[in-house]
Coordinates of C-alpha atoms in Angstrom, one line a residue:
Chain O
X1 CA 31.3 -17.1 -21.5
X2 CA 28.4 -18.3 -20.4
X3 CA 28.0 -16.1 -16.8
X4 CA 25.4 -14.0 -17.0
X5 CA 26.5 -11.2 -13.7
X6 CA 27.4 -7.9 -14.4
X7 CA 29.0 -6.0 -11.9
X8 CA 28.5 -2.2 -11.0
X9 CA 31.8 -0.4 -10.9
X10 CA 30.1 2.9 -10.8
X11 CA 26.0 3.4 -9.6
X12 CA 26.0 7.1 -10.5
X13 CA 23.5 9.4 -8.4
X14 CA 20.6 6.8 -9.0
X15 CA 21.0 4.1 -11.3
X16 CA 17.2 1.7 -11.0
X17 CA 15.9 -1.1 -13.1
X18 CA 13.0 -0.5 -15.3
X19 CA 11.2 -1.7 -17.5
X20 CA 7.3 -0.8 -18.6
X21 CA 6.0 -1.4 -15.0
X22 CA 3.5 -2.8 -12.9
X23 CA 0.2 -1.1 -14.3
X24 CA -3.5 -2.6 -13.0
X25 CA -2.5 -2.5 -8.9
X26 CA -3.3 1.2 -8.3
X27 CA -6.4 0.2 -6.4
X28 CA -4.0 -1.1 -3.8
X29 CA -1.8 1.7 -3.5
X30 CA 1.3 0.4 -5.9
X31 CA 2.3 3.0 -8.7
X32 CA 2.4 2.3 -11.9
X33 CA 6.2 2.9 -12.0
X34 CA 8.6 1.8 -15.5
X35 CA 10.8 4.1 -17.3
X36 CA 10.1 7.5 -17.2
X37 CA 11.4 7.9 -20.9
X38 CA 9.5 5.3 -22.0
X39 CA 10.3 6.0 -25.9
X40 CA 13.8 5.7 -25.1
X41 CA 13.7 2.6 -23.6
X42 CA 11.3 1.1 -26.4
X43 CA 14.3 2.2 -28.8
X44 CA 17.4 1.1 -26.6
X45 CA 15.9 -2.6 -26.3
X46 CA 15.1 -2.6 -30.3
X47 CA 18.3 -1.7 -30.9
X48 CA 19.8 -4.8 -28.7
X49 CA 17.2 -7.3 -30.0
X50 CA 15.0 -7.4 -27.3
X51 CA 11.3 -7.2 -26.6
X52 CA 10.8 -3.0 -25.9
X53 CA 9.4 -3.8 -22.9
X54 CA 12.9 -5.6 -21.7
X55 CA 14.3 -4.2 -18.2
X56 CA 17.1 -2.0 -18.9
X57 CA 19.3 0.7 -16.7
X58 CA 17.8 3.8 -15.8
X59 CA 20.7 6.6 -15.2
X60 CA 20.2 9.8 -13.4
X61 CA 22.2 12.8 -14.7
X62 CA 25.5 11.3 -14.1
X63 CA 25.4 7.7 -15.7
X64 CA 27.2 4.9 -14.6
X65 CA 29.7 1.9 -15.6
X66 CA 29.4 -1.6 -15.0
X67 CA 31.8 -4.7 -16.3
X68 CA 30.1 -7.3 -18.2
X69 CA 31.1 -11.5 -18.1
X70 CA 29.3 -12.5 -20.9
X71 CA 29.8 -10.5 -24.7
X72 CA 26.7 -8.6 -25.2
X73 CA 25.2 -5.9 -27.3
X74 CA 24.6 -2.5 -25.6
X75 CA 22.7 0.4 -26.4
X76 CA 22.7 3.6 -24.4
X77 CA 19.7 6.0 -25.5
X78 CA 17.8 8.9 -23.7
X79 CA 19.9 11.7 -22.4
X80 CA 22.7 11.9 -24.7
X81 CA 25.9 10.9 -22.9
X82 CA 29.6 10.2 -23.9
X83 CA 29.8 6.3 -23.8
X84 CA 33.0 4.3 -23.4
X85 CA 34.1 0.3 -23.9
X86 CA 37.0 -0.6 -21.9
X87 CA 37.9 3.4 -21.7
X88 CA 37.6 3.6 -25.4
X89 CA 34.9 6.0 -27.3
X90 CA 31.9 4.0 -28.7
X91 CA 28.2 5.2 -30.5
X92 CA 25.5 6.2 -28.1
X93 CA 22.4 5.3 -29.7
X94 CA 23.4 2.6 -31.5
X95 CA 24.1 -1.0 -31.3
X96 CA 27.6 -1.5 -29.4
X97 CA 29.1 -4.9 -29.8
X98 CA 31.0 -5.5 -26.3
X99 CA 33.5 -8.3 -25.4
X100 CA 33.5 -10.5 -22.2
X101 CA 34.8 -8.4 -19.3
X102 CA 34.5 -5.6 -21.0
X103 CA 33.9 -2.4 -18.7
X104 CA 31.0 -0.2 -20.1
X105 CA 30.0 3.5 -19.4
X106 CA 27.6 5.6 -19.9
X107 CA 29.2 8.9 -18.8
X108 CA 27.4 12.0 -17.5
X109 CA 24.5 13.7 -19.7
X110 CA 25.5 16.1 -21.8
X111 CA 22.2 17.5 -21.4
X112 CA 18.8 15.4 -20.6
X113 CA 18.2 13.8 -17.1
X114 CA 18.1 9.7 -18.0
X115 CA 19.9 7.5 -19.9
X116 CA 18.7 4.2 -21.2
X117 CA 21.5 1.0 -20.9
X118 CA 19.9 -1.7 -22.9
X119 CA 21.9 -5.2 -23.2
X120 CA 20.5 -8.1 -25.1
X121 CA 18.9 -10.5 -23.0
X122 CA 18.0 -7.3 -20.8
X123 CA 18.3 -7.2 -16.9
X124 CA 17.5 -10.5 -15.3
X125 CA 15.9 -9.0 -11.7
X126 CA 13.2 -10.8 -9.8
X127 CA 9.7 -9.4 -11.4
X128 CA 7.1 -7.8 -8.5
X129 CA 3.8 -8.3 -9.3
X130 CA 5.1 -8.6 -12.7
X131 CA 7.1 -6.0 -13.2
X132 CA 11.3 -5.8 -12.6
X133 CA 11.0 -1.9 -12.4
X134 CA 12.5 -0.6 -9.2
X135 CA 9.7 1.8 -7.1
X136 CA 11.1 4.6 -5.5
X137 CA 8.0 5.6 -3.8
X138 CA 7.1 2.4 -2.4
X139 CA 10.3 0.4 -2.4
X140 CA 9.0 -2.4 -4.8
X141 CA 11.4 -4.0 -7.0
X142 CA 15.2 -4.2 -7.0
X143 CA 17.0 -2.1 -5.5
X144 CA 18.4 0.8 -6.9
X145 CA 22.2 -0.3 -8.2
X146 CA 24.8 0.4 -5.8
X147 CA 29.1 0.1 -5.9
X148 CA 29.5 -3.6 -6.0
X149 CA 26.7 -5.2 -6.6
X150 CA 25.9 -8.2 -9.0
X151 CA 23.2 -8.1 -11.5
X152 CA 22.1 -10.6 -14.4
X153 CA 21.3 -10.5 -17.6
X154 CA 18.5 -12.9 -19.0
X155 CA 19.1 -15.3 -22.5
X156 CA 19.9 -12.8 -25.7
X157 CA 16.3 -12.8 -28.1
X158 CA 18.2 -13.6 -30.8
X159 CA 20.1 -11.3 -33.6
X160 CA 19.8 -7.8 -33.0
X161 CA 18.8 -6.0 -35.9
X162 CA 21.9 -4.9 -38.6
X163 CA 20.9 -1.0 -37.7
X164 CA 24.2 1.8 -37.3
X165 CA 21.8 4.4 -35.5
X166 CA 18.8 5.3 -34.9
X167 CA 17.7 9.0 -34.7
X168 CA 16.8 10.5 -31.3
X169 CA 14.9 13.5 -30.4
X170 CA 17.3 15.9 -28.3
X171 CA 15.9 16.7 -24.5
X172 CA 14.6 20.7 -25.2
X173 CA 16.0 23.5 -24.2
X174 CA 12.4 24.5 -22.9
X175 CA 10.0 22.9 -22.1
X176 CA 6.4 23.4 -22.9
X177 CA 3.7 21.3 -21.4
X178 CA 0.0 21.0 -22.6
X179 CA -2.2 20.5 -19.5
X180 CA -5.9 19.3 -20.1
X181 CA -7.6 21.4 -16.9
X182 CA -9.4 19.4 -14.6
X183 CA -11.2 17.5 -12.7
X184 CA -10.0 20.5 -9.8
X185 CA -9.9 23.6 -11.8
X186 CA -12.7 25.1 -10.0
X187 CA -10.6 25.2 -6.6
X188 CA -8.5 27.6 -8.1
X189 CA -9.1 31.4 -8.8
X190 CA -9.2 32.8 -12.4
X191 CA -6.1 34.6 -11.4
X192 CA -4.4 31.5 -10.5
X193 CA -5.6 29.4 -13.7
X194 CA -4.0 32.6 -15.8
X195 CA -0.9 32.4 -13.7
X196 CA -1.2 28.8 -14.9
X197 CA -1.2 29.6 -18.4
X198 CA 1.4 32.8 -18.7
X199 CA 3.6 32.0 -15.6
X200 CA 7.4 31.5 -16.0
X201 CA 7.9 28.0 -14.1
X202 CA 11.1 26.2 -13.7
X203 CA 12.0 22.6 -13.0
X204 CA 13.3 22.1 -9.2
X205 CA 16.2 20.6 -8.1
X206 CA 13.8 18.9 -5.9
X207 CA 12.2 16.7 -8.9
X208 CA 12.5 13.0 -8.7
X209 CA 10.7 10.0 -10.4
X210 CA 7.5 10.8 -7.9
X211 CA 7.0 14.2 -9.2
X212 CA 8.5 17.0 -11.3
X213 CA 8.4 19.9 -9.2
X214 CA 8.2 23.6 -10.3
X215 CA 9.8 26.8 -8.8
X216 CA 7.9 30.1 -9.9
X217 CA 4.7 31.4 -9.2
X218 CA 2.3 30.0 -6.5
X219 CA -1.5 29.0 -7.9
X220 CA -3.7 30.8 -5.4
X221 CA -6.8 28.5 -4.1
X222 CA -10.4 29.8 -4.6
X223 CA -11.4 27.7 -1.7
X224 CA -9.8 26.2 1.4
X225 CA -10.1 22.9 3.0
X226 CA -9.4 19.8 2.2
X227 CA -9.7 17.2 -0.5
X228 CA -11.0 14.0 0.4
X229 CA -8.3 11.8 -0.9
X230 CA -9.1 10.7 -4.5
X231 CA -7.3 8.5 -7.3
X232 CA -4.3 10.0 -8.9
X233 CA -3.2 9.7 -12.8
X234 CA 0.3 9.8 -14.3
X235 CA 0.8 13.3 -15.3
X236 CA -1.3 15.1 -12.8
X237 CA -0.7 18.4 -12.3
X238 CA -1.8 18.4 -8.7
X239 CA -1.1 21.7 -6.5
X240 CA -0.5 21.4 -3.0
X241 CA -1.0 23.9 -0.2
X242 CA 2.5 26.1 -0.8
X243 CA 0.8 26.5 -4.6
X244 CA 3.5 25.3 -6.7
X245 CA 2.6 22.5 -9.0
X246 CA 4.1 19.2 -8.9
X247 CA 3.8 17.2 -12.0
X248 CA 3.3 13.2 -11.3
X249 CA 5.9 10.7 -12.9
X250 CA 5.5 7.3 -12.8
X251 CA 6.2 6.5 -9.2
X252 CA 3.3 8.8 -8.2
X253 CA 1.0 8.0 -5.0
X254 CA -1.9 6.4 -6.3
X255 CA -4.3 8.6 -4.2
X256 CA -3.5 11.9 -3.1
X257 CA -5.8 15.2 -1.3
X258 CA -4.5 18.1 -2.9
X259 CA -6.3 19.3 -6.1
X260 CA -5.4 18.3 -9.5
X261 CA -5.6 21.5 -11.5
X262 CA -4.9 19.5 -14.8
X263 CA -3.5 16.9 -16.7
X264 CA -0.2 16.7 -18.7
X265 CA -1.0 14.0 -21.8
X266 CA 1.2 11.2 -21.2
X267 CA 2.9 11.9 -24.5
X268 CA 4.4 14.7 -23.2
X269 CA 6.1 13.4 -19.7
X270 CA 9.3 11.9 -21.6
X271 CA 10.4 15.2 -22.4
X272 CA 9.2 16.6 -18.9
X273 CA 11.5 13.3 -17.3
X274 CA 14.5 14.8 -19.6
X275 CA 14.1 18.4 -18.9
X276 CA 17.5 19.4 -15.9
X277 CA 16.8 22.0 -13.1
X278 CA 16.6 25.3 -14.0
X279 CA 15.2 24.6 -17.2
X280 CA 12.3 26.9 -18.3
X281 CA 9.1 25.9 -17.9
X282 CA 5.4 27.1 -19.6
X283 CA 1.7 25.4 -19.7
X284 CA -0.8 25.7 -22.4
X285 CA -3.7 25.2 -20.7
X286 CA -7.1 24.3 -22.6
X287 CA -9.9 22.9 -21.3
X288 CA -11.0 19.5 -21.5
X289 CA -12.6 18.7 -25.5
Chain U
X1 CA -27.3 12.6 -1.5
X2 CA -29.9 11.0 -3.6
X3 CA -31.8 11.8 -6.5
X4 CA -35.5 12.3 -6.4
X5 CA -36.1 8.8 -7.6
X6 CA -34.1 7.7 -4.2
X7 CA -30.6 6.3 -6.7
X8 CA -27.3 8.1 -6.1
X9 CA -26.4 10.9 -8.5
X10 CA -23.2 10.1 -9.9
X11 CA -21.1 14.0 -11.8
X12 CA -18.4 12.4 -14.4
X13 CA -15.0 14.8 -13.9
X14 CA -12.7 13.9 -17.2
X15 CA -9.2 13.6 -15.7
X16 CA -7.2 14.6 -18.8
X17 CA -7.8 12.7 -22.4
X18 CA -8.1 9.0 -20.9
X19 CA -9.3 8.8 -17.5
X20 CA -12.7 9.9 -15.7
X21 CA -13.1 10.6 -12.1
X22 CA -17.0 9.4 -10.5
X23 CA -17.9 11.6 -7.9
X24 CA -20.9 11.2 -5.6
X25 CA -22.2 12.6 -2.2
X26 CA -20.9 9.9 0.4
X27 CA -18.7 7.7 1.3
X28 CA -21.2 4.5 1.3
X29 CA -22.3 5.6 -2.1
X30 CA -18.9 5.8 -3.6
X31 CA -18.8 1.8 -2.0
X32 CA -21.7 1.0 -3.9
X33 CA -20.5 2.8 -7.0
X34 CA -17.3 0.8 -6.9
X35 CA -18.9 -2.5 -6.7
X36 CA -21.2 -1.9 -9.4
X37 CA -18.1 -1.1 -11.4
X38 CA -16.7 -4.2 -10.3
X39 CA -19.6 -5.9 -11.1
X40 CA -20.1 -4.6 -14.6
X41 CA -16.2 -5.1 -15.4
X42 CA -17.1 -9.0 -14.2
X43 CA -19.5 -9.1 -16.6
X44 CA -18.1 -7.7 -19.3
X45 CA -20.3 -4.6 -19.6
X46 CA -18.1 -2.1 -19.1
X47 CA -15.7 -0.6 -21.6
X48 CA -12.1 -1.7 -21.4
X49 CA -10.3 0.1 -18.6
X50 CA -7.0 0.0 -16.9
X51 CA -7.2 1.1 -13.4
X52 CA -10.8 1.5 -10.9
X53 CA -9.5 3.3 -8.0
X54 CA -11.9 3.9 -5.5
X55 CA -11.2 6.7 -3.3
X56 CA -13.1 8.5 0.1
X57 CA -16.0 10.2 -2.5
X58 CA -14.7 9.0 -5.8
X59 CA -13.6 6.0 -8.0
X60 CA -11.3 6.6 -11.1
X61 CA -11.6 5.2 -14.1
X62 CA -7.8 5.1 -15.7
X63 CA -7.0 4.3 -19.4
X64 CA -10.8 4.7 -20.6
X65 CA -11.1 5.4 -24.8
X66 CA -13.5 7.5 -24.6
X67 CA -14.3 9.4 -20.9
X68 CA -17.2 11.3 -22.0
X69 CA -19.1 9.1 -22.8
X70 CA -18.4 6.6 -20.1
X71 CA -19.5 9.7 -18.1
X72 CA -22.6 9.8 -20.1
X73 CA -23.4 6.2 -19.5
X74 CA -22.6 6.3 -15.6
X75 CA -24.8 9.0 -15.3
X76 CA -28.0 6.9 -16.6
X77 CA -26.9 3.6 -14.1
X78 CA -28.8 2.7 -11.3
X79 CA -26.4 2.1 -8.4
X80 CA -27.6 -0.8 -5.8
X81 CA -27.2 -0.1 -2.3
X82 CA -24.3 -1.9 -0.6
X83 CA -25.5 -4.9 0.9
X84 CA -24.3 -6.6 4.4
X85 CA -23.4 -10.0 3.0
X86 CA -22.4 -10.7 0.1
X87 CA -17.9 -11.5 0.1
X88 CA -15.7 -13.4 2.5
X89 CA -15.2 -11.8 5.5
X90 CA -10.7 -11.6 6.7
X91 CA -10.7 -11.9 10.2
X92 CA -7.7 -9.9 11.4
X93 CA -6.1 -10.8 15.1
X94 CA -5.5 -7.7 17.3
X95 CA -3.9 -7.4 20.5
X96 CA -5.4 -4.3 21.9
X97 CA -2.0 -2.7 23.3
X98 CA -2.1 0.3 21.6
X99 CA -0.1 3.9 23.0
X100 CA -3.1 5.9 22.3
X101 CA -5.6 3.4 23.5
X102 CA -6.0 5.4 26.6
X103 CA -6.6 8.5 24.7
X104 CA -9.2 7.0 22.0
X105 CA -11.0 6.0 25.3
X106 CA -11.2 9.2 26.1
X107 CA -12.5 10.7 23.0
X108 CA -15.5 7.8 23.1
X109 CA -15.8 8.5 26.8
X110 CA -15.4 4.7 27.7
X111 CA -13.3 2.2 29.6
X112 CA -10.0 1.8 27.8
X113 CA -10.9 -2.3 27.6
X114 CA -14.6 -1.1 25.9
X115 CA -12.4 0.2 23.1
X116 CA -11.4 -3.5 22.1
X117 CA -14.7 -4.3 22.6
X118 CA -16.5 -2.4 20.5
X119 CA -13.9 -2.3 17.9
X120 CA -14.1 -5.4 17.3
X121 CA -17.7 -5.7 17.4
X122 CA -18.0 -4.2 14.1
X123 CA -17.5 -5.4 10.8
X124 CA -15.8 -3.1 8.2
X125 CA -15.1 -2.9 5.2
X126 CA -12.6 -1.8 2.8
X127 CA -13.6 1.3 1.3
X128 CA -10.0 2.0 -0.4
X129 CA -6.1 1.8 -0.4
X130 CA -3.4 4.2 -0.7
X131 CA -1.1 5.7 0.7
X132 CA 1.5 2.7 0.6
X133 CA 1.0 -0.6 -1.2
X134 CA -1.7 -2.8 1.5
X135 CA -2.7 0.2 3.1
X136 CA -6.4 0.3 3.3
X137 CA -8.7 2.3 4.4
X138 CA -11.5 0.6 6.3
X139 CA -15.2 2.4 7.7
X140 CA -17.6 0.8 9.7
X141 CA -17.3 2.6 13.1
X142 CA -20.5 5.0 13.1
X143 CA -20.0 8.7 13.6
X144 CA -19.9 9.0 17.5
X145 CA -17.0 6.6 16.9
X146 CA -14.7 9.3 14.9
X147 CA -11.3 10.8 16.2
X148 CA -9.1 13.3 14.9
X149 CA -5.3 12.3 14.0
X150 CA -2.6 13.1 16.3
X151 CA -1.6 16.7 16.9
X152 CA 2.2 15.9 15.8
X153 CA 2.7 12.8 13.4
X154 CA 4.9 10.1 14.9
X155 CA 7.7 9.5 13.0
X156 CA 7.9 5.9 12.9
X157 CA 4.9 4.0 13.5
X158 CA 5.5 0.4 13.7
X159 CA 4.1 -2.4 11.0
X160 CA 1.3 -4.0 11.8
X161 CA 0.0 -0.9 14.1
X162 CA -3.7 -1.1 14.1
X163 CA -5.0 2.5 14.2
X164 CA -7.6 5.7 13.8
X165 CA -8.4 9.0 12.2
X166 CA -11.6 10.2 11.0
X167 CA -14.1 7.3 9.9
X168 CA -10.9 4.8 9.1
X169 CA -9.7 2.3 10.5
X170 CA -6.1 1.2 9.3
X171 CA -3.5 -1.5 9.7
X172 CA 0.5 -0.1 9.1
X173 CA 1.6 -2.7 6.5
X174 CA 4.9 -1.7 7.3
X175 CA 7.0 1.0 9.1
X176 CA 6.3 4.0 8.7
X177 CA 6.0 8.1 9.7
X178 CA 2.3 8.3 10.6
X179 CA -0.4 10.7 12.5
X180 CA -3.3 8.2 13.0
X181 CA -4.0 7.0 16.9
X182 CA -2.6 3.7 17.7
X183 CA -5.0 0.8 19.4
X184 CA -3.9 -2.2 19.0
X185 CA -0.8 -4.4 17.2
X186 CA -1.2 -7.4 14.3
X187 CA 0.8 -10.0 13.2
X188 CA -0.9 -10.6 10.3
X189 CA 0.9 -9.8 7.4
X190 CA -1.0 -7.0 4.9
X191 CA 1.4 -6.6 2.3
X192 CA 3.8 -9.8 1.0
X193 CA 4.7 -10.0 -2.9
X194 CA 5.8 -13.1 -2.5
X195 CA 1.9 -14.3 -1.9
X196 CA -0.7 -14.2 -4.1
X197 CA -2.8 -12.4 -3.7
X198 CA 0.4 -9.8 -2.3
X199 CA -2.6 -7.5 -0.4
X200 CA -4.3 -9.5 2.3
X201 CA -7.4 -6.6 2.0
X202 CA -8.2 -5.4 -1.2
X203 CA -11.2 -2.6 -2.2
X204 CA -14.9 -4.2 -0.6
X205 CA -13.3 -6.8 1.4
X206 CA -15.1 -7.2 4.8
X207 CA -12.8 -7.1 7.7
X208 CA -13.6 -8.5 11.5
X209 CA -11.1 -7.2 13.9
X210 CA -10.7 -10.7 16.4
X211 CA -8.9 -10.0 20.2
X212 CA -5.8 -12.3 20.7
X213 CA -6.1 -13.4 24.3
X214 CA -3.8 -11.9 26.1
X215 CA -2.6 -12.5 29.4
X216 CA -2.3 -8.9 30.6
X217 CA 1.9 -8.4 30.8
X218 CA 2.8 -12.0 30.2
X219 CA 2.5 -12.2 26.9
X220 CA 4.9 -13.8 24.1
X221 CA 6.1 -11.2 21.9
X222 CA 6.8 -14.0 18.7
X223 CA 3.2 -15.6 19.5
X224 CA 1.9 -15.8 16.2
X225 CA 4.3 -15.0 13.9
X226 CA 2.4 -16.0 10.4
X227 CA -0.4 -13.9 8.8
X228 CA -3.2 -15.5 10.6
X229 CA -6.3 -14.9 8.5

């Protein structure tokens, strides 16, 4: 009753902990990291009780399961996903009351990318630089769950809050992505920042939680050479040499030589995080206010 | 690049709705800029931010209210020169064994043992980090003293590789691929988040480069296992 280990029966593709991540060490190289649907995890751990900034699962497209030792309270938010107690149907995005032993899945997205699993007490791993959120870049953090393994939870907060469900906004169909232009606009032709603005862009297969990356048409340079490396922000739209923009998530490098041609707001990347390759892709481009 | 009045001229680049990039002429001047930063953050003087990155030209400003303006205000600052002194100095043992210690002789047109020499005759200093978490990025060799990376990128480079390319100086905090020229080996450790500070260097840290006496082939591969500085 009182063992705190969960146990992963099933990883899925990648499975991390994360939580709201190690912000302020970018000047020595460490992203920023933490969930990339950030709202969704805010909402899992207020629907288990906890603080929102509580570690919780991060799922990647095809969920995963893991058997629980202690009775908790579950929530599974973000992409929406079939979820299952001992087998049996239960609420997604909602508070789910689980008995001791009890096996728990998040199955795979129905549509979306990431699924949130929240328990009360959230996941107990070893905080880096203060921070439990696992760094895919630069290999901070726990590792990323695997068969087997043994995790923790930490001591429930206390009561979860009497709530049946809480409303979630549905990953899009298409996505559409304001980009503030700059600071490297200008090594870009006019042609190139027009492309930028009417192009038909998809997400790649090749995205992960560095960088969503875009198939479609290439941004032509108005100069060559290279960048002196610079400091990188979340949501960069930074272009390099093959001309396809790569939009930074939150395990971004922290400095970087190709040129940023703009800046997605940061209120935007959830959905970008949520949006499955293939799906459409346009930017609305202004310039900076 | 200076203005007329001999202080650097500093162009604000909004990054987006909350962060500002500084961009000057120079390396040295972006330096200075960043330790005025750090000094006015010290002090309180400078609005909240989240992140100062300082880069090869640049410093960012992440998680500023109101860029703009910050912008605005930079732009009237008079920027300090660096000067020699001021911070501890890390002292950082090498043992001058490099694979492309040969070739970097080469490219200075010296002996092979006036490499170690003048290498660690000079005192650097931190200019920035990247790249992987205790990776920094370190100038003080003058321009004469500047090699090009390798043609084709090693794969795996070991930790604690001392090394070259361009005006930096670096030290491999762990294994990695990598294309800069190798001189020398560490056993200091750069990166441990199990210390604090985790980064042995940070951003203006001044860094002597001290030879381990070696006895030519003899030596013990474990000597000095624990970060040393």
């Amino acid at each position: 009753m009182t063992d705190s280990a969960f146990a992963v029966v099933r990883a899925g593709a990648l499975t991390t902990v994360q939580d709201l991540g190690r912000a302020g060490h970018a000047h020595l190289g460490v992203p920023r990291s933490g969930a990339l649907d950030e709202p969704a995890l805010r909402l899992a751990n207020r629907l288990v009780g906890n603080p929102e900034g509580a570690a919780a699962l991060e799922t990647t497209l095809t969920g995963c399961a893991v058997r629980l030792r202690r009775a908790a309270t579950v929530a599974v938010t973000g992409a929406p996903c079939p979820v299952t107690v001992d087998g049996r149907p239960a609420a997604w995005g909602a508070p789910v009351r689980v008995p001791a032993g009890a096996l728990v899945e998040a199955g795979a997205a129905t549509h979306g990318v990431r699924a949130y699993v929240a328990f009360d007490g959230g996941v107990e791993a070893e905080r880096v630089l203060g921070s439990r959120s696992t760094d895919v870049l630069s290999g901070l953090g726990p590792a990323p769950l695997a068969d087997g393994a043994v995790l923790r939870l930490g001591a429930p907060y206390g009561p979860a809050p009497a709530v049946d469900a809480a409303p979630c906004p549905g990953p899009p169909r298409e996505l559409v992505l304001p980009v503030v232009l700059g600071p490297r606009q200008d090594w870009f032709t006019p042609r190139a920042l027009r492309t930028l603005a009417t192009g038909g862009f998809r997400v790649s297969a090749a995205s992960n939680r560095i960088g969503l990356r875009t198939e479609g048409p290439a941004l032509e340079r108005a100069r060559d050479g290279e960048l002196p490396s610079e400091g990188m922000v979340l949501g960069a739209l930074q272009v390099p040499p093959d001309g396809r923009p790569v939009l930074f998530l939150a395990d971004h490098p922290t400095t970087g030589g190709y040129p940023v041609v703009g800046v997605v707001p940061e209120s935007h990347l959830p959905a970008a995080a949520q949006a499955v390759p293939g799906t459409a892709l346009r930017f609305a481009p202004r310039h900076v206010r | 690049m200076t203005g007329p009045d001999g202080t650097a001229r500093v162009r604000g680049l909004p990054v987006g709705d909350r962060a500002l990039l500084l961009e000057v002429d120079t390396g040295e001047a972006a330096q200075a800029l960043h330790a005025e930063l750090l000094r006015r953050a010290g002090a309180g003087t400078l609005p909240a931010v989240r992140e100062i990155v300082p880069a090869a030209r640049t410093v960012l400003l992440d998680g500023v209210a109101d860029p703009r303006r910050l912008a605005a205000e930079v732009a009237r600052w008079e920027i300090p020169p660096l000067t020699g002194g001021d911070g501890d100095t890390v002292e950082v043992p090498v043992r001058y064994d490099g694979p492309d210690l040969a070739d970097v002789a080469e490219l200075w047109g010296v002996a092979p043992q006036e490499v170690a020499r003048i290498h660690s005759g000079t005192e650097f200093r931190v200019a920035f980090c990247g790249f992987a978490p205790g990776f920094c990025y370190l100038t003080g060799l003058p321009d004469h003293r500047h090699v090009p990376r390798r043609a084709t990128p090693r794969t795996r480079v070991p930790a604690g590789s001392v090394a070259l390319a361009g005006p930096y100086t670096g030290v491999y905090p762990r294994s990695s691929p990598g294309g800069w020229q190798l001189i020398g080996t560490t056993d200091a450790v750069l990166w441990d988040t199990a210390r604090d500070p985790a980064a042995l260097l940070s951003p203006g840290t001044r860094v002597r480069f001290v030879p381990e006496r070696t006895a030519g082939a003899a030596r013990t591969p474990h000597a000095g296992k624990e970060a040393s500085a």
